[in-house]
Short mmCIF file of C-alpha atoms in Angstrom, two decimals:
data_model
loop_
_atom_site.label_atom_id
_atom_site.label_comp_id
_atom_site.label_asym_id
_atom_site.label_seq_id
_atom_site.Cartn_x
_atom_site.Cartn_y
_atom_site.Cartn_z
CA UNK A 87 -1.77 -10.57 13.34
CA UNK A 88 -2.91 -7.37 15.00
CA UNK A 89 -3.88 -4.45 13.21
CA UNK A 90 -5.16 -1.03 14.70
CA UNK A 91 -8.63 -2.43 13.21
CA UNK A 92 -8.68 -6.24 13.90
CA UNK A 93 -7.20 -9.27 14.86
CA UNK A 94 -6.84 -11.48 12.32
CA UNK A 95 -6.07 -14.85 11.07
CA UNK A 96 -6.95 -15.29 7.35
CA UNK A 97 -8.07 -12.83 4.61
CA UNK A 98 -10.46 -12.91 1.74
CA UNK A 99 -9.60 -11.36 -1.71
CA UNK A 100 -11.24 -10.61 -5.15
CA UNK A 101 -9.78 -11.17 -8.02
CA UNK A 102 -10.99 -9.90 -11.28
CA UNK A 103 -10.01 -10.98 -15.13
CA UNK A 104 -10.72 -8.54 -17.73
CA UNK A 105 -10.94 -9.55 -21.39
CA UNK A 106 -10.91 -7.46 -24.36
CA UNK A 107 -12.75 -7.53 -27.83
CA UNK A 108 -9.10 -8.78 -29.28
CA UNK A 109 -8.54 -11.08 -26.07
CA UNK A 110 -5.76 -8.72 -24.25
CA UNK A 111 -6.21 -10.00 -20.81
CA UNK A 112 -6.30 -7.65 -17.71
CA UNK A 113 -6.13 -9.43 -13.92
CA UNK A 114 -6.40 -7.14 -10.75
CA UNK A 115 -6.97 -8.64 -6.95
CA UNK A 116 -8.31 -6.37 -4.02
CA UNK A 117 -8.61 -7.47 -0.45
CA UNK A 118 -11.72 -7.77 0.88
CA UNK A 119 -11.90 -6.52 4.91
CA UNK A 120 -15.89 -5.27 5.52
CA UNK A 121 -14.00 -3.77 8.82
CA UNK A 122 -11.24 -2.06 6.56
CA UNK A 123 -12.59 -1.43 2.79
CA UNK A 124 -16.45 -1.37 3.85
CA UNK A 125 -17.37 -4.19 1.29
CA UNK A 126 -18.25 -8.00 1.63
CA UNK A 127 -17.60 -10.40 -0.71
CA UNK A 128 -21.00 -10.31 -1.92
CA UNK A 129 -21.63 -6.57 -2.22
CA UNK A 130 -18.11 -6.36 -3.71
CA UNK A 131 -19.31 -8.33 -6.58
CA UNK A 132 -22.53 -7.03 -6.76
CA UNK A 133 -20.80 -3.49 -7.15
CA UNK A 134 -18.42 -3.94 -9.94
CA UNK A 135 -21.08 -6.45 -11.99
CA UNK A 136 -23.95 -3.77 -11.84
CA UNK A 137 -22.33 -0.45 -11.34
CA UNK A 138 -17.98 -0.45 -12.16
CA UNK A 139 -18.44 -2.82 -15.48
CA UNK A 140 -21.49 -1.58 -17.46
CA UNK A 141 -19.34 1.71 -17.46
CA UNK A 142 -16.72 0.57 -19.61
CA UNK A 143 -18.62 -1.56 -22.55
CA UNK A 144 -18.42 0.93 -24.99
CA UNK A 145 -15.02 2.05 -23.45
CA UNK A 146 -11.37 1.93 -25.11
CA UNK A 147 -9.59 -0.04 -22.21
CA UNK A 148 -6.06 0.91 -23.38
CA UNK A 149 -7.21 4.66 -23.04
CA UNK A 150 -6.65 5.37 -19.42
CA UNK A 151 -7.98 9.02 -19.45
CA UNK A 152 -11.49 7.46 -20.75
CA UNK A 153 -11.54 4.58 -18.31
CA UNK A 154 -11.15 7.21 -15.35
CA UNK A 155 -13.90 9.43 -17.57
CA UNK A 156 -16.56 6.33 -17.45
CA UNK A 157 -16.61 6.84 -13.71
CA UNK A 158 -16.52 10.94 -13.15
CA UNK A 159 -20.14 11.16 -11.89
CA UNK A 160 -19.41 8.10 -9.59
CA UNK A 161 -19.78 9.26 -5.72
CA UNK A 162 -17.60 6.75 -3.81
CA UNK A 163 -16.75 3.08 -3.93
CA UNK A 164 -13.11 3.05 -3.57
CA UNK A 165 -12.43 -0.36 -3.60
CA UNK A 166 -14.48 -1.45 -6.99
CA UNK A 167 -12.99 1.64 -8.07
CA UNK A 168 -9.24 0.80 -7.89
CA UNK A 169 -10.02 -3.12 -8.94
CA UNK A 170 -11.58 -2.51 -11.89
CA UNK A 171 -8.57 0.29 -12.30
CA UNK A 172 -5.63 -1.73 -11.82
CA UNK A 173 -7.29 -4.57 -14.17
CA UNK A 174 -7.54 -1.92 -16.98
CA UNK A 175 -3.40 -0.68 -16.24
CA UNK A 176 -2.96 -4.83 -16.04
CA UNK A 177 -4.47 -4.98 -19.66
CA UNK A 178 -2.28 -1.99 -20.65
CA UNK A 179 0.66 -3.40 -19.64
CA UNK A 180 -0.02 -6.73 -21.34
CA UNK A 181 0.18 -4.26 -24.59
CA UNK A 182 3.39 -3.92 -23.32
CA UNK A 183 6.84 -5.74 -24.87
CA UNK A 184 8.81 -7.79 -22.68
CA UNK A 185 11.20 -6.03 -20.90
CA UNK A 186 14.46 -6.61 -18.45
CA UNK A 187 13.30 -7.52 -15.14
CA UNK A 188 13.58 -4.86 -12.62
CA UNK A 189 14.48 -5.46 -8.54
CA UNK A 190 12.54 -3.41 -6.23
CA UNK A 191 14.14 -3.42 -2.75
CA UNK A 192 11.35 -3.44 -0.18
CA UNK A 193 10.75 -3.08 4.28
CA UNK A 194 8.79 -4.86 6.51
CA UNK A 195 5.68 -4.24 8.68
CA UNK A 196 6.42 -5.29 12.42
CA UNK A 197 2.92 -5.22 13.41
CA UNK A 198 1.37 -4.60 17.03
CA UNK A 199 3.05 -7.50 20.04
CA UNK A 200 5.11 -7.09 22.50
CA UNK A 201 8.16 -5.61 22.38
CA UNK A 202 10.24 -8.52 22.66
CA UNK A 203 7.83 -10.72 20.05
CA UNK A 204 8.46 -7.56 17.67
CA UNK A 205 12.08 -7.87 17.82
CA UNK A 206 12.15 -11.39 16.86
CA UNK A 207 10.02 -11.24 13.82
CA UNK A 208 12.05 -8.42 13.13
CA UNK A 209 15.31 -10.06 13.38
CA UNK A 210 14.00 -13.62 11.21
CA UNK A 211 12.66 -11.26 8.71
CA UNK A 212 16.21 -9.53 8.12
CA UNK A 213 18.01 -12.19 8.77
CA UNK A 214 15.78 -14.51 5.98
CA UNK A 215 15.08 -12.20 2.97
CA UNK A 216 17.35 -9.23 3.60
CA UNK A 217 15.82 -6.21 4.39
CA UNK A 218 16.92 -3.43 5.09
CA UNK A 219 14.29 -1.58 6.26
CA UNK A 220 11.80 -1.71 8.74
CA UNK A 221 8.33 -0.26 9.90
CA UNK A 222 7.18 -0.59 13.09
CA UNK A 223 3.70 -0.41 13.75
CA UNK A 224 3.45 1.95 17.21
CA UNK A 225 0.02 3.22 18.96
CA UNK A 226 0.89 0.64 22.07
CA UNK A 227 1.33 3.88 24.25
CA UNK A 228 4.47 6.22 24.28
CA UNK A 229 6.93 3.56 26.92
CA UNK A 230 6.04 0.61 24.97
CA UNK A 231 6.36 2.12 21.43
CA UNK A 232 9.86 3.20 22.95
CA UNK A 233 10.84 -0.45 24.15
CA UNK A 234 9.47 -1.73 20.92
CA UNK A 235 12.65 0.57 19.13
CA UNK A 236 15.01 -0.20 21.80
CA UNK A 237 14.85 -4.20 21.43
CA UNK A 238 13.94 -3.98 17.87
CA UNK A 239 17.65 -2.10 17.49
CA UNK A 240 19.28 -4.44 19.56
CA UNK A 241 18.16 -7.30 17.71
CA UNK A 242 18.81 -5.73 13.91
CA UNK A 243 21.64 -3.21 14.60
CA UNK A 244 22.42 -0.06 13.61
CA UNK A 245 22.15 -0.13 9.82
CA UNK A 246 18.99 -0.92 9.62
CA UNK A 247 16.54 1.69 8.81
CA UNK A 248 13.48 2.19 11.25
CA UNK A 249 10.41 3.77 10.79
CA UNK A 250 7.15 4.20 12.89
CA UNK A 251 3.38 4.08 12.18
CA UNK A 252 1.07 4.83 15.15
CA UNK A 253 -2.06 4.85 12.69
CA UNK A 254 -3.42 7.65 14.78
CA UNK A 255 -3.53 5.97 17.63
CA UNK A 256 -2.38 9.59 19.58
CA UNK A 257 -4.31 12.47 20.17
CA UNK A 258 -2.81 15.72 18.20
CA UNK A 259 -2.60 17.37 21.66
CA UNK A 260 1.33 16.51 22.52
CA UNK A 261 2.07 14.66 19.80
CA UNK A 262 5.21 16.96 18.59
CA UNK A 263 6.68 15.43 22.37
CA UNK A 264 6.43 12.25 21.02
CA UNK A 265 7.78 12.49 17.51
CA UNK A 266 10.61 13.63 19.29
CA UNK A 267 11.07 10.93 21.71
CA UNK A 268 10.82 8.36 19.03
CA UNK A 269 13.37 10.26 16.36
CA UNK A 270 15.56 10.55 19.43
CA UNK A 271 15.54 6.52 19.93
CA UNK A 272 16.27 6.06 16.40
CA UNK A 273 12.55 6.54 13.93
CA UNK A 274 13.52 8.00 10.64
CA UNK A 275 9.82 8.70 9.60
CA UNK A 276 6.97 9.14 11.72
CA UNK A 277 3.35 8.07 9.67
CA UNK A 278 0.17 8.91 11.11
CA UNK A 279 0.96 9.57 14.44
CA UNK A 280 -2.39 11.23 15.34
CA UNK A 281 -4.83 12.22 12.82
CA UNK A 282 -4.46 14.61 10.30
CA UNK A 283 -6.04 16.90 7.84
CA UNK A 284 -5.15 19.63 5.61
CA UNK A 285 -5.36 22.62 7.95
CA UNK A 286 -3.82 24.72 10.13
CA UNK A 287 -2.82 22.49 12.84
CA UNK A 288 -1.09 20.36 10.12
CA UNK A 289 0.73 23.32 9.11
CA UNK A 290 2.12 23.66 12.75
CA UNK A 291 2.64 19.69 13.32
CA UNK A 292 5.41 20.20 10.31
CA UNK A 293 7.28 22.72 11.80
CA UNK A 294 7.64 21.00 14.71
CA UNK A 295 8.02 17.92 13.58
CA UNK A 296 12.24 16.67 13.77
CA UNK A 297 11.85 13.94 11.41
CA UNK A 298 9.26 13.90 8.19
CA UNK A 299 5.87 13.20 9.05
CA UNK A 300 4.28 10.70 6.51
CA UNK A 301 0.66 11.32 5.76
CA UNK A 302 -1.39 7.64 4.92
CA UNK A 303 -5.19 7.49 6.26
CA UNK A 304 -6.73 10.06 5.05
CA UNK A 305 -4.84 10.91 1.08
CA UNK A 306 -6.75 8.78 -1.13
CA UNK A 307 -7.51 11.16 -4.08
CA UNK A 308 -5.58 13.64 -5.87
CA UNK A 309 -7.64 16.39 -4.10
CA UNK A 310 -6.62 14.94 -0.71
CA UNK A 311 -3.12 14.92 -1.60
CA UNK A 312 -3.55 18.50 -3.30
CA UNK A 313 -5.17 20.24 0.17
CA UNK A 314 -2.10 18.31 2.09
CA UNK A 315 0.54 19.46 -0.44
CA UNK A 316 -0.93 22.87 -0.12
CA UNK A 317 -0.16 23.02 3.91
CA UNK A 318 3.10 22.14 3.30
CA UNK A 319 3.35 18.18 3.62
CA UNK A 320 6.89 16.48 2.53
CA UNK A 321 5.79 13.26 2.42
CA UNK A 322 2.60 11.18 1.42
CA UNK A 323 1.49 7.79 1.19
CA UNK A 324 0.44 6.31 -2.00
CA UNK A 325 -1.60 3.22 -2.15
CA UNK A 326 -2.12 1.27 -5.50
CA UNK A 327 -3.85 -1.26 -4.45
CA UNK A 328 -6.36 0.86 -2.13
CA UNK A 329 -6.73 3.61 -4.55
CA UNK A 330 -5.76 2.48 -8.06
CA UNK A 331 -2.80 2.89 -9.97
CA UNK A 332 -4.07 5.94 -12.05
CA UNK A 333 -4.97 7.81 -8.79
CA UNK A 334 -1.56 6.54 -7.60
CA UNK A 335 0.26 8.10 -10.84
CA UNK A 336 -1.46 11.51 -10.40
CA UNK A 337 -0.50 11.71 -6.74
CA UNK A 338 2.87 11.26 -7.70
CA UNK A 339 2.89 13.53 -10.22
CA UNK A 340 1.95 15.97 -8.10
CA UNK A 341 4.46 15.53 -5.10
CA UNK A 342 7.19 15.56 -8.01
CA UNK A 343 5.70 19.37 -8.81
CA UNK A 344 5.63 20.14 -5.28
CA UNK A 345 9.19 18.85 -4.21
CA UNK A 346 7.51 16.36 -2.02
CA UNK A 347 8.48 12.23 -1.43
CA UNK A 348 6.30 9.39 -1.53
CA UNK A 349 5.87 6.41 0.06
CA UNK A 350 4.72 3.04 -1.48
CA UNK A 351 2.11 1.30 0.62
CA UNK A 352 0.60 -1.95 0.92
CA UNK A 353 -2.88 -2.92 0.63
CA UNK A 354 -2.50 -6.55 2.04
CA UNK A 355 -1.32 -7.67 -1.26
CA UNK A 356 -0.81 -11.27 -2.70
CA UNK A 357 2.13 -11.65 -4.32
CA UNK A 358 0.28 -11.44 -7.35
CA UNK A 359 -0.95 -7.60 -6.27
CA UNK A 360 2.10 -6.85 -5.43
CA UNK A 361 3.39 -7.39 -8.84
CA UNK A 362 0.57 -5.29 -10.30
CA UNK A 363 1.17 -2.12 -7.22
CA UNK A 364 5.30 -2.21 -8.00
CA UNK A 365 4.40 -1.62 -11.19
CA UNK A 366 4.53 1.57 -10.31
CA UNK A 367 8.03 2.03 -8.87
CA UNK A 368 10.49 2.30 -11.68
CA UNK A 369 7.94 4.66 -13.36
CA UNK A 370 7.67 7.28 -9.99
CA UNK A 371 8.52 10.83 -10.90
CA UNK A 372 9.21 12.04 -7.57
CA UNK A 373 11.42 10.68 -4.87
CA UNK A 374 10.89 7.67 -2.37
CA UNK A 375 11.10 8.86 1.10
CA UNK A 376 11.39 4.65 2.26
CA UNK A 377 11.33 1.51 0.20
CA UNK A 378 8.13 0.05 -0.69
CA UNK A 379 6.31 -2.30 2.32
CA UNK A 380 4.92 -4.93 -0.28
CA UNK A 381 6.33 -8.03 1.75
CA UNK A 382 3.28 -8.53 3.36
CA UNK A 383 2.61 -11.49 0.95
CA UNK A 384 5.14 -13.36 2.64
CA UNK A 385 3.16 -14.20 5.99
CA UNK A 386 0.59 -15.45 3.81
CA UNK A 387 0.42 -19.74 3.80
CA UNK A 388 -1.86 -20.33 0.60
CA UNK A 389 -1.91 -17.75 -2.72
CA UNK A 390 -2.17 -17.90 -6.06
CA UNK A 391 0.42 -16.63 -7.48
CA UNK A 392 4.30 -17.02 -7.13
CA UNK A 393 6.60 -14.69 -5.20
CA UNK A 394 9.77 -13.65 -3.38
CA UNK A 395 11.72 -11.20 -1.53
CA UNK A 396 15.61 -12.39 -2.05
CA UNK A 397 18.14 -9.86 -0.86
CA UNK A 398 15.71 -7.56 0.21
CA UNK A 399 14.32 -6.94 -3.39
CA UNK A 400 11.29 -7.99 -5.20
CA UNK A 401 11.82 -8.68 -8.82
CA UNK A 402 8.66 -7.51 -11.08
CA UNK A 403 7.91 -10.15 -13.25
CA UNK A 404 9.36 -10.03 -17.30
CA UNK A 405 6.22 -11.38 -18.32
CA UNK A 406 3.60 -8.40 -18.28
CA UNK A 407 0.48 -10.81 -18.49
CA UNK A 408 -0.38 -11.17 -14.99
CA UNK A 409 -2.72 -13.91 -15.74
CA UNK A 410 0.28 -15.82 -17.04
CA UNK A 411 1.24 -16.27 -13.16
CA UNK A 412 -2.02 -17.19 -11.88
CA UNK A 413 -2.24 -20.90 -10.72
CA UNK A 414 -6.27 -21.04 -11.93
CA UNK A 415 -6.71 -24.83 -10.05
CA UNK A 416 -5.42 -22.74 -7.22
CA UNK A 417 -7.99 -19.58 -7.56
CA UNK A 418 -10.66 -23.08 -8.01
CA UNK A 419 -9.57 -24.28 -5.06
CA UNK A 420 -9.82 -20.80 -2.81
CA UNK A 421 -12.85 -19.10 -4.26
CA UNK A 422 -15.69 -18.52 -2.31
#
């Protein structure tokens, strides 16, 4: 597949297993992209053995507020960072009693091909789990990302909802002409249609702006999303699995206070990260402005973990050990 970034065929993941003093097991999996995330395989383990974990040996794992504490002075690192997170909210949850299961409906990423190759996946993917939403990945140049709509519509119909991310592959100059000549053909959201930041020309982008203007790349903190907020944004992308659940909870709790929607992203989860990341779904305080993208494990051939998307809804697992799900001859068989 083609991403904004890469062309790629395979991908790599970690996948890390906390274990308390009284055994309460914790499992977490992050991609690793050195083109994407910045880290290899090697310097991704390297990080969290000698800088994430020796943090948190004297540290109360089912306290969240002192697991994000351990790492306050901590410049950077985003990836360790949300790994070792989501494996402490993993062994939090395994606290947890059993519960009803709960269905998640989730969209689909048509990435980057031609129009006409777009349309198709777009039409098996509907047609074979569902969905009900879509996102187009745009950036192919104004005419094309137009044609991709055009056929994609033809081939889903018209209740199908259609959304567009350009991952700012448009300069800001003109870009208000082409929100509105891709709302016009049918886009519901437009997501990072030219980069953005917190200022004054963001400010201006929303005005103009006919349909709400979903900010991903560059909100990965609570501060981001408070400086984006603070110019007025409606919408932002949250990320689990790229920034950690707790970072994820705190975003939403502040685009709940500031009457703003969120979107659930993926991070090129497995469908065992994508049982961790919905985690967070039932539990948002503020208002999803499309369903969750966390099909992505479906194009994968191998993983390690069970999954579906049946009726355009994933169901979260009943059982809140992760680990439980975990084929471990599998992870033998895969690791690197």
């Amino acid at each position: 597949m083609t991403w904004a970034y890469a062309s790629e065929s395979s991908s790599d993941y970690a996948l890390l297993k906390l274990v308390a003093d009284d055994g309460t097991v914790g499992v977490a999996e992050g991609v690793i992209k050195p083109t994407r995330t910045g880290y290899s395989p090697r310097s991704l383990a390297a990080t969290i053995e000698d800088v994430m974990l020796p943090r948190l040996r004297e540290v109360d794992l089912a306290d969240g507020a002192a697991v994000q504490r351990a790492f306050d002075w901590l410049d950077g690192h985003l990836s360790p960072r949300a790994l070792v997170d989501n494996a402490c909210c993993a062994m939090r949850l395994s606290y947890s009693r059993k519960t009803n299961p709960v269905d998640v409906p989730l969209s689909w990423i048509v990435t980057r091909q031609t129009p006409r190759l777009m349309a198709e996946e777009a039409a098996d993917m509907v047609r074979r789990h569902g969905l009900r939403s879509l996102k187009l990945k745009g950036g192919q140049g104004r005419e094309t990302d137009l044609q991709v709509i055009k056929e994609v519509r033809a081939a889903v119909g018209d209740s199908i909802e259609l959304s567009m991310d350009a991952n700012r592959a448009y300069p800001q100059e003109g870009i208000a002409a082409y929100v509105r000549a891709i709302a016009d053909a049918g886009i519901t959201v437009a997501e990072d249609p030219c980069d953005l930041a917190p200022d004054s020309a963001f400010e201006r982008l929303q005005r103009e702006m006919p349909v709400p203007l979903l900010v991903d790349f560059p909100c990965t903190s609570r501060q981001d999303a408070a400086l984006f907020l603070d110019r007025g944004a409606r919408s932002l992308m949250i990320k689990p699995g790229r920034i950690g659940l707790s970072e994820a909870r705190e975003i939403d709790t502040l685009c709940a206070r500031g009457g703003a929607r969120v979107s659930l992203g993926m991070y090129y989860e497995t469908a065992l990260g994508t049982a961790l990341s919905l985690q967070l779904a039932p539990a948002l305080k503020s208002q999803l402005i499309l369903p969750p993208e966390h099909s992505f494990f479906l194009m994968l051939s191998a993983q390690v973990a069970p999954g579906e998307v049946k009726n355009g809804v994933f169901r979260l697992p009943e059982e809140h050990d992760l680990s439980s799900l975990i084929d471990w001859k599998a992870v033998e068989r895969f690791k690197i």
